[in-house]
């Protein structure tokens, strides 16, 4: 059974800084590291998919986005956490690209590239309805961090609470 989680970045893994444009601004959300560690220790593969329209809006370059991702990945590695991969949509919301969530192109790319299929242990975790719609369209279970949701009944306060729910998936199948 495929065990994996696709995570949103801003507001889920790291603080949402309204167009974060330098690696020094990276601050992990409370309990995010603990949640990632719990998932990894229970055999889950970890991926990031994030809309980053700041590139199209001119707030940061694609190269800067890559540097931020490398720094975040390194910071996680120093905590013993391995992200399998991160994927970003750099397009403006008005562009009709297939990679901007809730569209599913980046999610389908992950499933294909890593030989994964939706299963009782395939999840998306995010802080917006757009994140949840993305995951549900891929056939994944959705967990929202934050306030109530129209798309899922599973709403938690932080990534650790999400991880505690996720790791029980194979006991329910």
mmCIF file of N, CA and C in Angstrom, residues 4 8-9 21-22 33 49 57 66 73 96 103-106 114 121-122 124 128 130 149 165 170:
data_model
loop_
_atom_site.group_PDB
_atom_site.id
_atom_site.type_symbol
_atom_site.label_atom_id
_atom_site.label_comp_id
_atom_site.label_asym_id
_atom_site.label_seq_id
_atom_site.Cartn_x
_atom_site.Cartn_y
_atom_site.Cartn_z
ATOM 1 N N UNK A 4 1.748 8.038 1.504
ATOM 2 C CA UNK A 4 2.383 9.302 1.140
ATOM 3 C C UNK A 4 1.479 10.470 1.508
ATOM 4 N N UNK A 8 1.007 21.242 1.375
ATOM 5 C CA UNK A 8 1.139 22.630 0.948
ATOM 6 C C UNK A 8 2.338 23.212 1.701
ATOM 7 N N UNK A 9 2.931 24.271 1.198
ATOM 8 C CA UNK A 9 4.079 24.874 1.874
ATOM 9 C C UNK A 9 3.672 25.994 2.828
ATOM 10 N N UNK A 21 10.443 35.984 -0.026
ATOM 11 C CA UNK A 21 11.372 36.176 -1.142
ATOM 12 C C UNK A 21 12.837 36.030 -0.774
ATOM 13 N N UNK A 22 13.117 35.479 0.404
ATOM 14 C CA UNK A 22 14.497 35.190 0.772
ATOM 15 C C UNK A 22 14.509 34.006 1.748
ATOM 16 N N UNK A 33 7.638 20.323 12.301
ATOM 17 C CA UNK A 33 8.760 19.376 12.314
ATOM 18 C C UNK A 33 8.339 18.084 13.001
ATOM 19 N N UNK A 49 3.675 20.491 -2.729
ATOM 20 C CA UNK A 49 3.137 21.146 -3.926
ATOM 21 C C UNK A 49 2.610 22.495 -3.473
ATOM 22 N N UNK A 57 4.340 37.554 -10.428
ATOM 23 C CA UNK A 57 4.041 38.930 -10.017
ATOM 24 C C UNK A 57 5.309 39.784 -9.868
ATOM 25 N N UNK A 66 13.864 28.603 -6.110
ATOM 26 C CA UNK A 66 14.661 27.366 -5.987
ATOM 27 C C UNK A 66 15.598 27.431 -4.783
ATOM 28 N N UNK A 73 14.583 22.534 2.356
ATOM 29 C CA UNK A 73 14.906 21.107 2.300
ATOM 30 C C UNK A 73 16.114 20.800 3.171
ATOM 31 N N UNK A 96 -4.124 30.243 -17.164
ATOM 32 C CA UNK A 96 -4.906 29.002 -17.115
ATOM 33 C C UNK A 96 -3.982 27.787 -17.197
ATOM 34 N N UNK A 103 -5.926 22.724 -9.789
ATOM 35 C CA UNK A 103 -5.675 21.837 -10.930
ATOM 36 C C UNK A 103 -4.633 20.795 -10.521
ATOM 37 N N UNK A 104 -4.647 19.664 -11.173
ATOM 38 C CA UNK A 104 -3.957 18.491 -10.627
ATOM 39 C C UNK A 104 -2.689 18.064 -11.354
ATOM 40 N N UNK A 105 -2.218 18.844 -12.311
ATOM 41 C CA UNK A 105 -1.075 18.393 -13.106
ATOM 42 C C UNK A 105 0.130 18.027 -12.237
ATOM 43 N N UNK A 106 0.493 18.861 -11.263
ATOM 44 C CA UNK A 106 1.662 18.556 -10.425
ATOM 45 C C UNK A 106 1.421 17.313 -9.570
ATOM 46 N N UNK A 114 6.671 8.690 -9.119
ATOM 47 C CA UNK A 114 7.034 7.860 -7.969
ATOM 48 C C UNK A 114 6.234 6.560 -7.909
ATOM 49 N N UNK A 121 -3.993 5.307 2.325
ATOM 50 C CA UNK A 121 -2.923 6.066 2.980
ATOM 51 C C UNK A 121 -2.300 7.115 2.059
ATOM 52 N N UNK A 122 -3.084 7.668 1.145
ATOM 53 C CA UNK A 122 -2.656 8.786 0.311
ATOM 54 C C UNK A 122 -3.401 10.032 0.762
ATOM 55 N N UNK A 124 -3.531 14.583 1.272
ATOM 56 C CA UNK A 124 -3.080 15.943 1.041
ATOM 57 C C UNK A 124 -3.385 16.712 2.321
ATOM 58 N N UNK A 128 -5.852 25.631 2.850
ATOM 59 C CA UNK A 128 -6.863 26.311 2.035
ATOM 60 C C UNK A 128 -7.771 25.293 1.358
ATOM 61 N N UNK A 130 -8.479 25.327 -1.669
ATOM 62 C CA UNK A 130 -7.810 25.023 -2.940
ATOM 63 C C UNK A 130 -6.904 23.793 -2.781
ATOM 64 N N UNK A 149 -14.015 23.612 7.083
ATOM 65 C CA UNK A 149 -13.894 23.383 5.656
ATOM 66 C C UNK A 149 -15.213 22.872 5.099
ATOM 67 N N UNK A 165 -3.578 11.744 12.899
ATOM 68 C CA UNK A 165 -4.742 11.168 12.209
ATOM 69 C C UNK A 165 -4.291 10.285 11.044
ATOM 70 N N UNK A 170 -3.633 2.831 7.852
ATOM 71 C CA UNK A 170 -3.555 1.420 7.477
ATOM 72 C C UNK A 170 -4.255 0.510 8.475
#
